[in-house]
PDB file of C-alpha atoms in Angstrom:
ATOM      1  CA  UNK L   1       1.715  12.993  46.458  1.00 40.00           C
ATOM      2  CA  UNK L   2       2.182  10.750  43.505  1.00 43.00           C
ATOM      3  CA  UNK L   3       2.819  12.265  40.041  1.00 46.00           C
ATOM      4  CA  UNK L   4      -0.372  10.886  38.144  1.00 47.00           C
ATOM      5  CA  UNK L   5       1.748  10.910  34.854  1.00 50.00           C
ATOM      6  CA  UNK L   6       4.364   8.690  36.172  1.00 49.00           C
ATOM      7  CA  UNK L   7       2.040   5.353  36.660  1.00 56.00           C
ATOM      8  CA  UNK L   8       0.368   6.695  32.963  1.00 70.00           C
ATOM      9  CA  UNK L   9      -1.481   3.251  31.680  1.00 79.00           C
ATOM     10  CA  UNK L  10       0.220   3.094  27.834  1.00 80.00           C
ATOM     11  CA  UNK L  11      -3.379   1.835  26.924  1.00 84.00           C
ATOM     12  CA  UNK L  12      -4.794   5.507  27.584  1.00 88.00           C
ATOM     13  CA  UNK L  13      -2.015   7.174  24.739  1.00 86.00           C
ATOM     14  CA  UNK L  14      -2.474   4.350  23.018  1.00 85.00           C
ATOM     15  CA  UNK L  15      -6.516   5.581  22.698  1.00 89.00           C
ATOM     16  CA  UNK L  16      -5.098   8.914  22.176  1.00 88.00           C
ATOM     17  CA  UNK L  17      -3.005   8.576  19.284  1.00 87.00           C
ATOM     18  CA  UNK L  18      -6.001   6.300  17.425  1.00 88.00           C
ATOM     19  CA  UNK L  19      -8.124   9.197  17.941  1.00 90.00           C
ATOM     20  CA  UNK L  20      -5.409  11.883  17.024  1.00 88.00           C
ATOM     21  CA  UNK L  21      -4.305   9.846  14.051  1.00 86.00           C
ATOM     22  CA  UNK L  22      -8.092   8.730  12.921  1.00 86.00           C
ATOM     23  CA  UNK L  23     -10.407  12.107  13.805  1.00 86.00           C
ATOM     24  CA  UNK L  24     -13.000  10.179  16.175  1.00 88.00           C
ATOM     25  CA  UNK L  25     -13.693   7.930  18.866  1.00 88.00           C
ATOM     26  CA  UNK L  26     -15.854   5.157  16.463  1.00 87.00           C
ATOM     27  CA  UNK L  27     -12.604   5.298  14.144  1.00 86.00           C
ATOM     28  CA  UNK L  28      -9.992   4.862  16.570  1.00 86.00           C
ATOM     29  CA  UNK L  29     -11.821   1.930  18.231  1.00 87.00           C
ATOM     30  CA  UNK L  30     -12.043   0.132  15.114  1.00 85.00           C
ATOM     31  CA  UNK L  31      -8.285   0.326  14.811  1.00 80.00           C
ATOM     32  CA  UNK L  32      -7.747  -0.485  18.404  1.00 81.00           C
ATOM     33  CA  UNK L  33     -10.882  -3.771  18.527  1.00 82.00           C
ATOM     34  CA  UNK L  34     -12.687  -1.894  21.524  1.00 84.00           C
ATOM     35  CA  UNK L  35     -16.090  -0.261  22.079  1.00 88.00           C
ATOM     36  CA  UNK L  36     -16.513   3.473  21.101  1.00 87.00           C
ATOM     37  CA  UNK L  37     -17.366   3.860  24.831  1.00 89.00           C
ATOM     38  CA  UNK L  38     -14.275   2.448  26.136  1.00 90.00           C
ATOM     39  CA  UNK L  39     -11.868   4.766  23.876  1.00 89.00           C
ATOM     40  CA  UNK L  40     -14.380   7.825  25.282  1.00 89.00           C
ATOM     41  CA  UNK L  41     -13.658   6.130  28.975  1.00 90.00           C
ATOM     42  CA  UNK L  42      -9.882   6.287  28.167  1.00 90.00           C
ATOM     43  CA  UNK L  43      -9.466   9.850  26.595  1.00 90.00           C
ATOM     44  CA  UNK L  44     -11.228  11.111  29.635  1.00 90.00           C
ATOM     45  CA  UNK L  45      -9.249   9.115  31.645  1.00 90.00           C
ATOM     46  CA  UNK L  46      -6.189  10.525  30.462  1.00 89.00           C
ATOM     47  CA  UNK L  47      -7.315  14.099  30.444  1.00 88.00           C
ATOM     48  CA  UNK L  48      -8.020  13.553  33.994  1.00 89.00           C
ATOM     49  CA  UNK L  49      -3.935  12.735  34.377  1.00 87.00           C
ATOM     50  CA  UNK L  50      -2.742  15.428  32.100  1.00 88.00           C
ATOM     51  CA  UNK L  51      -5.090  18.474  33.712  1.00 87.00           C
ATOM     52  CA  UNK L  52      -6.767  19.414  30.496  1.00 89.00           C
ATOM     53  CA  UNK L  53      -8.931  18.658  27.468  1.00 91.00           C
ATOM     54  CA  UNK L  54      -6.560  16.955  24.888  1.00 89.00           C
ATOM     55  CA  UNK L  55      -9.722  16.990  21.905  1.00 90.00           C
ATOM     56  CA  UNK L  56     -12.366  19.469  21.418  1.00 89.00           C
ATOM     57  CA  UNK L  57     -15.239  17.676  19.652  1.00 86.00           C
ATOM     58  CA  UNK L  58     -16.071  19.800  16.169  1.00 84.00           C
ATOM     59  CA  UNK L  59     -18.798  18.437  13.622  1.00 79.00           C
ATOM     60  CA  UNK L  60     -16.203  16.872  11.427  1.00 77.00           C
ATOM     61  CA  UNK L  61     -14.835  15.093  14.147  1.00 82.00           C
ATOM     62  CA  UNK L  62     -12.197  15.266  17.238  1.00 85.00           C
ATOM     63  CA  UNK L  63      -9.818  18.510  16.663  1.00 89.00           C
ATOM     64  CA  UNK L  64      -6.405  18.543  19.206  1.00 90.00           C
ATOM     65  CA  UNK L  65      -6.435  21.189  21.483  1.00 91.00           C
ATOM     66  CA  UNK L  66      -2.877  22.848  22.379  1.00 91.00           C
ATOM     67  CA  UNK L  67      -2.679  20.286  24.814  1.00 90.00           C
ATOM     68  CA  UNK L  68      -3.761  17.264  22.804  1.00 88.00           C
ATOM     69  CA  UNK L  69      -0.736  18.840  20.022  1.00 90.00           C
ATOM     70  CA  UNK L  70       2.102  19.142  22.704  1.00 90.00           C
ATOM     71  CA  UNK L  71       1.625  15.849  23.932  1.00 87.00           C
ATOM     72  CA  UNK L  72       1.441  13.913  20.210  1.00 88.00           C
ATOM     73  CA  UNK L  73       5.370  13.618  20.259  1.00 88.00           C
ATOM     74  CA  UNK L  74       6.113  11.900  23.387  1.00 86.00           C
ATOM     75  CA  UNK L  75       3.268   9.822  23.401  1.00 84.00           C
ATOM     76  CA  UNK L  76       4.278   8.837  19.377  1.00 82.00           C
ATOM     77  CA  UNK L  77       7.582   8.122  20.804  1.00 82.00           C
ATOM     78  CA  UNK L  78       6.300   5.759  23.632  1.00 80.00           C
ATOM     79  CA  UNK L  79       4.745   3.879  20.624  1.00 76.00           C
ATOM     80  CA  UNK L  80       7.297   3.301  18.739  1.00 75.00           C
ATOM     81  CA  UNK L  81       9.369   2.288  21.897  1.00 72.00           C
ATOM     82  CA  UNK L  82       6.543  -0.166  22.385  1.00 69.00           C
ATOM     83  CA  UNK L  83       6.346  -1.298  18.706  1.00 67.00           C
ATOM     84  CA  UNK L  84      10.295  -2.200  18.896  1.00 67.00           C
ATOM     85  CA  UNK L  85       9.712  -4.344  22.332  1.00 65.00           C
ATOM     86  CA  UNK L  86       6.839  -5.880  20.338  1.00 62.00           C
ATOM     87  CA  UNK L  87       9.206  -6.560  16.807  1.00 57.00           C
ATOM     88  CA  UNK L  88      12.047  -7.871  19.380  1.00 60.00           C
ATOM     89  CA  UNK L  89       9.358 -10.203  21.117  1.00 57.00           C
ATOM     90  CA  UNK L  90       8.131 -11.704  18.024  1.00 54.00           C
ATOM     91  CA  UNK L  91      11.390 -11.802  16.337  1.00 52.00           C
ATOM     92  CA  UNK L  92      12.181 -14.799  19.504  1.00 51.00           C
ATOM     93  CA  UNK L  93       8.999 -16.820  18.207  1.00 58.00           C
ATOM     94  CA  UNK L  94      10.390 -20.402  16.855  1.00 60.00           C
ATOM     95  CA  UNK L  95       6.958 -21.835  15.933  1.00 66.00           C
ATOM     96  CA  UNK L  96       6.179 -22.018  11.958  1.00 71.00           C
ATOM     97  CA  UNK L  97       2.385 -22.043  12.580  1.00 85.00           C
ATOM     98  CA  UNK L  98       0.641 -17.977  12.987  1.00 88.00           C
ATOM     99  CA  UNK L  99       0.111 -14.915  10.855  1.00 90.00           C
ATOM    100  CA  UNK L 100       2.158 -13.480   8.351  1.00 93.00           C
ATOM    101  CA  UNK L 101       0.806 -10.066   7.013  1.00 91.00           C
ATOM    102  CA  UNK L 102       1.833  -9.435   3.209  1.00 93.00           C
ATOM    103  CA  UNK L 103       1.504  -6.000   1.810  1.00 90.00           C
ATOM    104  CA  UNK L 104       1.277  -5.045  -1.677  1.00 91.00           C
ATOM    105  CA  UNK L 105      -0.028  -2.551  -4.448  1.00 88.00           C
ATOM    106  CA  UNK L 106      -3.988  -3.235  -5.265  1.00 90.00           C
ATOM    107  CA  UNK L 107      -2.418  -4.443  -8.517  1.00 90.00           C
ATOM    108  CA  UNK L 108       0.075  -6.923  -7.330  1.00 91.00           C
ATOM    109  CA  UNK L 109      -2.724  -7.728  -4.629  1.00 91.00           C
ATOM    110  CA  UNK L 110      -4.942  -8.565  -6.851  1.00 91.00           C
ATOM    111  CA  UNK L 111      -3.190  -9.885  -9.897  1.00 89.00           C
ATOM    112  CA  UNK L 112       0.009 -11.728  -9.226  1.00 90.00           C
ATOM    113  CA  UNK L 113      -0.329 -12.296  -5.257  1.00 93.00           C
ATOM    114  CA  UNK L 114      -3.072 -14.621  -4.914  1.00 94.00           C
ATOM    115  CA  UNK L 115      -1.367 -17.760  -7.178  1.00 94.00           C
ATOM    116  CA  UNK L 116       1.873 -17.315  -4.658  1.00 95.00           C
ATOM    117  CA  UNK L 117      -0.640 -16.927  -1.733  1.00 96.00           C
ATOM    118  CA  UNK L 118      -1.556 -20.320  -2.516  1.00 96.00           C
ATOM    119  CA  UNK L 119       1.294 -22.447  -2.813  1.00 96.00           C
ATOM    120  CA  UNK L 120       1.978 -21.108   0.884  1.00 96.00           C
ATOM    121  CA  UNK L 121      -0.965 -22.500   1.788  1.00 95.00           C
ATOM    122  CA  UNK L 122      -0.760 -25.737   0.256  1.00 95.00           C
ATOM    123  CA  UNK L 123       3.088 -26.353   1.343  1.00 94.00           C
ATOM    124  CA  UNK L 124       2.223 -24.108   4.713  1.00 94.00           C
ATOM    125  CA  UNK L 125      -1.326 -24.867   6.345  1.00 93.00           C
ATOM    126  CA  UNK L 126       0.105 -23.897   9.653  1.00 93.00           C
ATOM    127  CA  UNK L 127       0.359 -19.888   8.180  1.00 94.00           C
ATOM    128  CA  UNK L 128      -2.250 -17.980   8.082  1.00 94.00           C
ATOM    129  CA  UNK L 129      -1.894 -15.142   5.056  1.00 95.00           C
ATOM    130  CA  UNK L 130      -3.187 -11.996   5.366  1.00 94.00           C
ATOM    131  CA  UNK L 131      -2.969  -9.881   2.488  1.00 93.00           C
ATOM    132  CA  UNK L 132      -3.130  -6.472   2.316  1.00 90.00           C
ATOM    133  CA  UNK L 133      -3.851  -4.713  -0.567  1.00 88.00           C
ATOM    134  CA  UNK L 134      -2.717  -1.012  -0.513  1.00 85.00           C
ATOM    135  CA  UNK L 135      -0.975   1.353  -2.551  1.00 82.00           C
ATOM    136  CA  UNK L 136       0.328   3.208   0.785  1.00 77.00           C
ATOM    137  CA  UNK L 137       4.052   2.878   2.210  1.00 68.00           C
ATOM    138  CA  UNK L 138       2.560   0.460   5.470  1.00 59.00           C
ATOM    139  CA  UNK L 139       5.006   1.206   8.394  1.00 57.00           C
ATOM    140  CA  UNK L 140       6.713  -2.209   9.346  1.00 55.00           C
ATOM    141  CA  UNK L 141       7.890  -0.719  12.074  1.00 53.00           C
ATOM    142  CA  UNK L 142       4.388  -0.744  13.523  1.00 53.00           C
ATOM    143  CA  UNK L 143       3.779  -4.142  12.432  1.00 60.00           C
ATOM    144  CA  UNK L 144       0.799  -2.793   9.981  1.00 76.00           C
ATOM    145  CA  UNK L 145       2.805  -6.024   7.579  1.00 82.00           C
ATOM    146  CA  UNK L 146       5.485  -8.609   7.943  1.00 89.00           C
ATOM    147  CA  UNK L 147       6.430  -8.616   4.809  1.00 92.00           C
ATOM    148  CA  UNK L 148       6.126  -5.348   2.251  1.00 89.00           C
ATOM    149  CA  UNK L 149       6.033  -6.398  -1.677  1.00 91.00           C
ATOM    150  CA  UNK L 150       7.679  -2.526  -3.064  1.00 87.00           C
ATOM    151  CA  UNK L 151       7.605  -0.845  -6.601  1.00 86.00           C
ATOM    152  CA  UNK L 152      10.406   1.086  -4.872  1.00 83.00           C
ATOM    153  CA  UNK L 153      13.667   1.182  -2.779  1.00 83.00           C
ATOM    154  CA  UNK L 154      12.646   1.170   0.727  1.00 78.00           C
ATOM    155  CA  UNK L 155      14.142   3.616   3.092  1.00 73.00           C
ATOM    156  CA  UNK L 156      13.168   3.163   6.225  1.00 68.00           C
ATOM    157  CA  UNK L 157      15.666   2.331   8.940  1.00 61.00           C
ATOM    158  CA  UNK L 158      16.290  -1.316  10.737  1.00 73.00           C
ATOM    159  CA  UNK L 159      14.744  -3.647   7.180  1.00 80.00           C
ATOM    160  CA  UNK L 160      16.132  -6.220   4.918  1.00 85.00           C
ATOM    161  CA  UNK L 161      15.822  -5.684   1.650  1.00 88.00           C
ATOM    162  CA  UNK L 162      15.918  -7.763  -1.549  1.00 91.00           C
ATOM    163  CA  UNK L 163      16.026  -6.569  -4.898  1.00 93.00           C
ATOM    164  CA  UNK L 164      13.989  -8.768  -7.145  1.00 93.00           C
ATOM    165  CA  UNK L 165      14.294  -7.387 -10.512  1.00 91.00           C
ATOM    166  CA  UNK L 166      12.058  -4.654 -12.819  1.00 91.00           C
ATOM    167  CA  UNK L 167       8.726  -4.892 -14.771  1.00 89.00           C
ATOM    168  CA  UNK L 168       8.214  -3.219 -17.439  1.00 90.00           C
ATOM    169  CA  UNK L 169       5.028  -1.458 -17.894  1.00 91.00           C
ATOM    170  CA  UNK L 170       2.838  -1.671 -21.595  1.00 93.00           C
ATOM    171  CA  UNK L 171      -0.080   0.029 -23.030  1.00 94.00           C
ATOM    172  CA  UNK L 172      -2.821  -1.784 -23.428  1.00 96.00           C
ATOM    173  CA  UNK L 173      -6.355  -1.429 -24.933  1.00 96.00           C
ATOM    174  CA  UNK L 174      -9.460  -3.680 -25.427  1.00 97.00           C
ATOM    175  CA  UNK L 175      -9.629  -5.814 -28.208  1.00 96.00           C
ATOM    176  CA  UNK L 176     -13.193  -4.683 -28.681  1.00 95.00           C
ATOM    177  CA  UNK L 177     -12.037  -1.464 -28.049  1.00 96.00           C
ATOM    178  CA  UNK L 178      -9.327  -1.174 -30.819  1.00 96.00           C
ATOM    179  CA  UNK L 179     -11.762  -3.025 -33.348  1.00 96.00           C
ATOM    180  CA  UNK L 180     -14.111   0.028 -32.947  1.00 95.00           C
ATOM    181  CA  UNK L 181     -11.545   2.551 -33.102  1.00 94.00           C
ATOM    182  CA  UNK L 182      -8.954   1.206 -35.367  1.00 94.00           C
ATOM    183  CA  UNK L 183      -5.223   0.555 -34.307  1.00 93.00           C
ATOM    184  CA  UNK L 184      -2.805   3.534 -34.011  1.00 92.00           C
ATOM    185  CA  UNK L 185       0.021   3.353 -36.236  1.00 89.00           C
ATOM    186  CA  UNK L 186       1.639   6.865 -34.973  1.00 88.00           C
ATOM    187  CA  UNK L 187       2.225   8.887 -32.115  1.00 85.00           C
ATOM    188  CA  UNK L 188      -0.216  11.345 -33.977  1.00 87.00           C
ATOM    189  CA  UNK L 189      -2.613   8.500 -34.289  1.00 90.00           C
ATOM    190  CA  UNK L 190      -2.736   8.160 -30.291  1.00 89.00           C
ATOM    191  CA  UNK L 191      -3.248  11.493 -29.393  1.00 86.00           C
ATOM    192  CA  UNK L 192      -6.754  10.812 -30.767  1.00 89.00           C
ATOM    193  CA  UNK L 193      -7.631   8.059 -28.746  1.00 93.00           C
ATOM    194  CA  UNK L 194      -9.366   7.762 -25.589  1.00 95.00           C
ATOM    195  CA  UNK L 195      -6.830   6.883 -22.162  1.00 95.00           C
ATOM    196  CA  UNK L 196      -7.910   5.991 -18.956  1.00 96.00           C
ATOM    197  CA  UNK L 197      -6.434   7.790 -16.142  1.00 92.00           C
ATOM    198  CA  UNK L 198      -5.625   8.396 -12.947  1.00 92.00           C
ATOM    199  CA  UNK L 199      -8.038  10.744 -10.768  1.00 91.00           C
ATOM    200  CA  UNK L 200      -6.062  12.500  -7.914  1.00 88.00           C
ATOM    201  CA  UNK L 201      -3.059  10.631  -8.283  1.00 88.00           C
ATOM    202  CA  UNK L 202      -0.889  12.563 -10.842  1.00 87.00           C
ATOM    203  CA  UNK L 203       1.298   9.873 -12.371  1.00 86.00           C
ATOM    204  CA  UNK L 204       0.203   8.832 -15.174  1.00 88.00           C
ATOM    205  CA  UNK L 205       0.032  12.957 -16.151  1.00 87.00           C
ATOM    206  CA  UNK L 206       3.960  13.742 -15.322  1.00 87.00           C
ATOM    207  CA  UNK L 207       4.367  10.731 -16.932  1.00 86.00           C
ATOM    208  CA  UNK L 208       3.286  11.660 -20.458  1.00 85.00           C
ATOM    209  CA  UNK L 209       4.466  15.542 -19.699  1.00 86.00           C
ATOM    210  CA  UNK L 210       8.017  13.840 -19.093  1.00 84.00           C
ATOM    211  CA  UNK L 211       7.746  12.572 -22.818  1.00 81.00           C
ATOM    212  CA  UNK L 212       6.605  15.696 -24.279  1.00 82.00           C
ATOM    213  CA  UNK L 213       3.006  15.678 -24.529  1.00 84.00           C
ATOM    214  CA  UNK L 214       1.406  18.654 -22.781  1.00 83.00           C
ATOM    215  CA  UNK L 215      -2.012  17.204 -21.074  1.00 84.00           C
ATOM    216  CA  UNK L 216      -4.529  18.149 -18.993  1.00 87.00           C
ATOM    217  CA  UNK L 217      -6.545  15.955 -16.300  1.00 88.00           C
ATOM    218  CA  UNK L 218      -9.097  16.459 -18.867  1.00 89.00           C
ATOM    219  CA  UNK L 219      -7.467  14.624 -21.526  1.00 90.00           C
ATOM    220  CA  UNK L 220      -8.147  10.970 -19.657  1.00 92.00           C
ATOM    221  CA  UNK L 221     -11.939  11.051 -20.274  1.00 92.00           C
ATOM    222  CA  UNK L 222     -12.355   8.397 -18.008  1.00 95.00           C
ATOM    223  CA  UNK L 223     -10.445   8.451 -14.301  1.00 95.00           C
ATOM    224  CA  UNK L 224      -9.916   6.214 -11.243  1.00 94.00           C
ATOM    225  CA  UNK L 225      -7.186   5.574  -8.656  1.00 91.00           C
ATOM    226  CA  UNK L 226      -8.027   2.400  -7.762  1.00 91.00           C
ATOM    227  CA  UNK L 227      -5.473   0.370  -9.616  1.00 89.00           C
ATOM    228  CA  UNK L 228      -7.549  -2.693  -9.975  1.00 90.00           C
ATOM    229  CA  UNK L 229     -10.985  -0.889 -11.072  1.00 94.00           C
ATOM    230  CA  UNK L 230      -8.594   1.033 -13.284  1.00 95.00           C
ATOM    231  CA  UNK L 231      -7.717  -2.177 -14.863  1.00 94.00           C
ATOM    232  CA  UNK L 232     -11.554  -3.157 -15.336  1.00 95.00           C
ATOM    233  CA  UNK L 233     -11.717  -0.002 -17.159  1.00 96.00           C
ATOM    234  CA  UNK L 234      -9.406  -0.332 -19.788  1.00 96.00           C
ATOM    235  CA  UNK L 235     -10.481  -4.376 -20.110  1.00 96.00           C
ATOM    236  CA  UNK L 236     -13.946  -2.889 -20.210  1.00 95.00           C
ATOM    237  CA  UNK L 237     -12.775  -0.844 -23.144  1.00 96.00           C
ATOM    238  CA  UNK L 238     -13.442   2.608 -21.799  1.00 96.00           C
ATOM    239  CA  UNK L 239      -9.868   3.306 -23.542  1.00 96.00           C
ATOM    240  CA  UNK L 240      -6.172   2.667 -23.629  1.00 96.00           C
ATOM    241  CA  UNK L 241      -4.392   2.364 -20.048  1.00 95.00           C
ATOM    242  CA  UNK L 242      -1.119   1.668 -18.860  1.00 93.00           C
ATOM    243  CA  UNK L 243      -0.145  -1.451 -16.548  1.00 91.00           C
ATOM    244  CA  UNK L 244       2.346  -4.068 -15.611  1.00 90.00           C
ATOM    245  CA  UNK L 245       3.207  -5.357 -19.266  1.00 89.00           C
ATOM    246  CA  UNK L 246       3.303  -9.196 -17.507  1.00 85.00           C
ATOM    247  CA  UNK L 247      -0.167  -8.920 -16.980  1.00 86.00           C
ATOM    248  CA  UNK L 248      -1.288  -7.502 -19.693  1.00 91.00           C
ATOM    249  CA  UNK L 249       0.128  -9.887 -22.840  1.00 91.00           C
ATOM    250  CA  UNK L 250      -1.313 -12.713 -20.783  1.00 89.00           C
ATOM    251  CA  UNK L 251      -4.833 -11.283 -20.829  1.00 92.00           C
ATOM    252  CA  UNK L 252      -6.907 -12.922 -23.624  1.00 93.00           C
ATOM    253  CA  UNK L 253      -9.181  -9.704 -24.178  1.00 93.00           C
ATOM    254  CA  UNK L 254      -6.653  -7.308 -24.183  1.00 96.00           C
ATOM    255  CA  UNK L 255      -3.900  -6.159 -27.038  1.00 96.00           C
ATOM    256  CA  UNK L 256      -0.545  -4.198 -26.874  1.00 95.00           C
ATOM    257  CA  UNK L 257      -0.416  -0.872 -28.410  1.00 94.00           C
ATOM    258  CA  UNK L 258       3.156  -0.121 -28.983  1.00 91.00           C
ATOM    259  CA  UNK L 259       4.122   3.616 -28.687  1.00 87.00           C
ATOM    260  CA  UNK L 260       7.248   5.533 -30.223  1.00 84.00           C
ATOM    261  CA  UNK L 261       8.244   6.657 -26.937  1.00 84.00           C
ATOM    262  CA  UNK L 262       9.932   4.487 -23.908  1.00 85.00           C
ATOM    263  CA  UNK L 263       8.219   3.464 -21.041  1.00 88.00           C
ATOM    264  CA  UNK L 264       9.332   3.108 -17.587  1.00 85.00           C
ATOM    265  CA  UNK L 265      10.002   0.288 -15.400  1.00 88.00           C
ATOM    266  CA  UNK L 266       8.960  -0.466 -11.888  1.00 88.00           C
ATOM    267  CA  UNK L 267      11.913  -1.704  -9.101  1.00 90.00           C
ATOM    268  CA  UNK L 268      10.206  -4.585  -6.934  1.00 92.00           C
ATOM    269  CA  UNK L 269      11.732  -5.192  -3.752  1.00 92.00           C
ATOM    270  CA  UNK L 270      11.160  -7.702  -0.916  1.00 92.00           C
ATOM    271  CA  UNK L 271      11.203  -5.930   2.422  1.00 89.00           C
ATOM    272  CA  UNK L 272      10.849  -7.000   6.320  1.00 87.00           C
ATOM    273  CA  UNK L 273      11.687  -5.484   9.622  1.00 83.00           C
ATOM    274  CA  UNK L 274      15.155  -6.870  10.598  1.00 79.00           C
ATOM    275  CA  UNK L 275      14.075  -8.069  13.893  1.00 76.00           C
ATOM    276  CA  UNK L 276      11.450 -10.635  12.513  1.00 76.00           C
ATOM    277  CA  UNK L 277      12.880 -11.001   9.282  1.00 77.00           C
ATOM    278  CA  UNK L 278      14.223 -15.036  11.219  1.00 80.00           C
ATOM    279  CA  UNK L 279      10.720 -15.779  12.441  1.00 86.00           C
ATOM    280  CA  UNK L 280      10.428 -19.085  11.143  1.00 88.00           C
ATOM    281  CA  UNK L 281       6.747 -18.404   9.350  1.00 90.00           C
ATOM    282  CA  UNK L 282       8.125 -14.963   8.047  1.00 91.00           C
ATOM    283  CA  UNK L 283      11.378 -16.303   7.057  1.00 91.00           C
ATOM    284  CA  UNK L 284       9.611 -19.243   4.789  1.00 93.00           C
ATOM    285  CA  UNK L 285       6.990 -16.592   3.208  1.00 94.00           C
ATOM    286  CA  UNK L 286      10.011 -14.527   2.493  1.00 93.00           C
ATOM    287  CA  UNK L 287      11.424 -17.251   0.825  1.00 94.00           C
ATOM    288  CA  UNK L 288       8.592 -18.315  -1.231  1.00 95.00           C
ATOM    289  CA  UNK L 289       7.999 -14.762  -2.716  1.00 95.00           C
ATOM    290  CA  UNK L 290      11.382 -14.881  -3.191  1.00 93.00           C
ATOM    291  CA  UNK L 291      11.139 -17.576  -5.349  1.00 93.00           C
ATOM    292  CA  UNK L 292       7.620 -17.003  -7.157  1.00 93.00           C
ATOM    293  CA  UNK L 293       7.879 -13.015  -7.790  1.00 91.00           C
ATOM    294  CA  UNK L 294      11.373 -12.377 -10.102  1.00 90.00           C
ATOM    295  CA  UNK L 295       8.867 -15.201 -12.421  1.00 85.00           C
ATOM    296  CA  UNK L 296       6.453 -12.689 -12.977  1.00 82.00           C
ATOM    297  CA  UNK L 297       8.325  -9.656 -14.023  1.00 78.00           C
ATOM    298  CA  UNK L 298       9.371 -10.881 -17.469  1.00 63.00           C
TER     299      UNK L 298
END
């Protein structure tokens, strides 16, 4: 009799993994672009193969059985072998017109990326941009983007990297903001001030512990991860906040606060998966930010 796991249909791991890695069936068909029905039709499906339940359905969502949890490394492996046949596919595309995904921070998303999104599309209507703004590591591996815009050295395996250069980062506060509080001369003088911080991210707070003053989550009296609605809060004047200095001395509204201590600078690296890095469309983006992004670090 025929092994049922040896003619496995990749499709039903596929569902698997989209539930495993997103905690329910509505979730993991919104990854995968297929009804909620047809994911339940799949998992079922697959349980059916493997002898056994693979999720047990809680109220917060779809928990892994022992089953489910032995089988999430051999079925991630299968993806990633299909993710490479995919990458070495597309890398053998010689047609300029199609989709190039662009990752980014929210910040450079929303700031410096849309001005260099446009001269693509003026000298490239065949491309279609998609820009994703995140301030997670996407995997290019899995083709979540073509092209990764970094504030970092990348590390993962099988990508071409380009060092672009480093951007310094400046305090800022509101205009309106400093008129109503007065300009800090000192150190001293700052400590008195309102900042707007980070919520659950911690950087900002190692940050100012790494120069010596000892704060609490408290001390930013106004918080937000979002790096562009953190942005809106400081131009709002809700208090002083840290960004990329090249934004911030272009903004009309906003004025440099210069502190006794140094601040840090950001590494920006272009990335791409070796294998499609020569996709014509990918390879003329690349080429493009290239150009346009060491401009906007200074």
């Amino acid at each position: 009799m025929e092994n049922p796991l040896s003619s496995l249909d990749w499709s039903l791991l596929q569902a698997f993994l989209a539930v495993a890695d997103n905690g329910s069936l509505s979730g993991a068909a919104r990854i995968l672009g297929v009804s909620q029905p047809t994911i339940g039709r799949r998992i079922q499906t697959l349980e059916m193969a493997v002898g056994g339940e693979v999720f047990r359905r809680q109220r917060d969502g779809m928990v892994l059985t022992d089953l489910g949890a032995s089988l999430i490394a051999p079925a991630d492996a299968m993806r990633r072998a299909a993710n490479e046949i995919a990458l070495v596919s597309a890398g053998a595309e010689r047609e300029m017109a199609g989709t190039v995904r662009i990752s980014a921070s929210v910040f450079t998303a929303h700031y410096i990326a849309p001005r260099i999104v446009s001269r693509i599309r003026a000298e490239e209507p065949g491309v279609e941009i998609e820009l994703v703004a995140s301030d997670q590591s996407e995997n290019l591996l899995f083709r979540e983007a073509d092209i990764a815009i970094r504030m970092y050295r990348p590390q993962q395996l099988d990508v071409v990297t380009l060092f672009l250069g480093e951007v310094q980062l400046g305090l800022f506060g509101a205009k309106a903001y400093l008129d109503r509080v007065g300009r800090p001369a000192t150190t001293e003088d700052l400590r008195h001030m309102d900042f707007v911080g980070y919520d659950k991210d911690d950087r900002i707070l190692r940050g100012f512990r790494e120069v010596g003053w000892s704060v609490e989550r408290s001390f930013f009296k106004t918080r937000c991860d979002n790096q562009a609605v953190y942005w809106q809060l400081v131009k709002s004047g809700c208090g002083l906040g840290f960004s990329q200095r090249n934004a911030g001395i272009t903004d009309p509204d906003l004025e440099e606060v210069q502190t006794e201590f140094d601040l840090p600078t950001l590494q920006v690296w272009l990335t791409a998966h070796a294998a499609i890095r020569q996709v014509p469309r990918i390879r003329r983006v690349w080429d493009i930010l290239r150009e346009e992004l060491p401009a906007t670090l200074s």
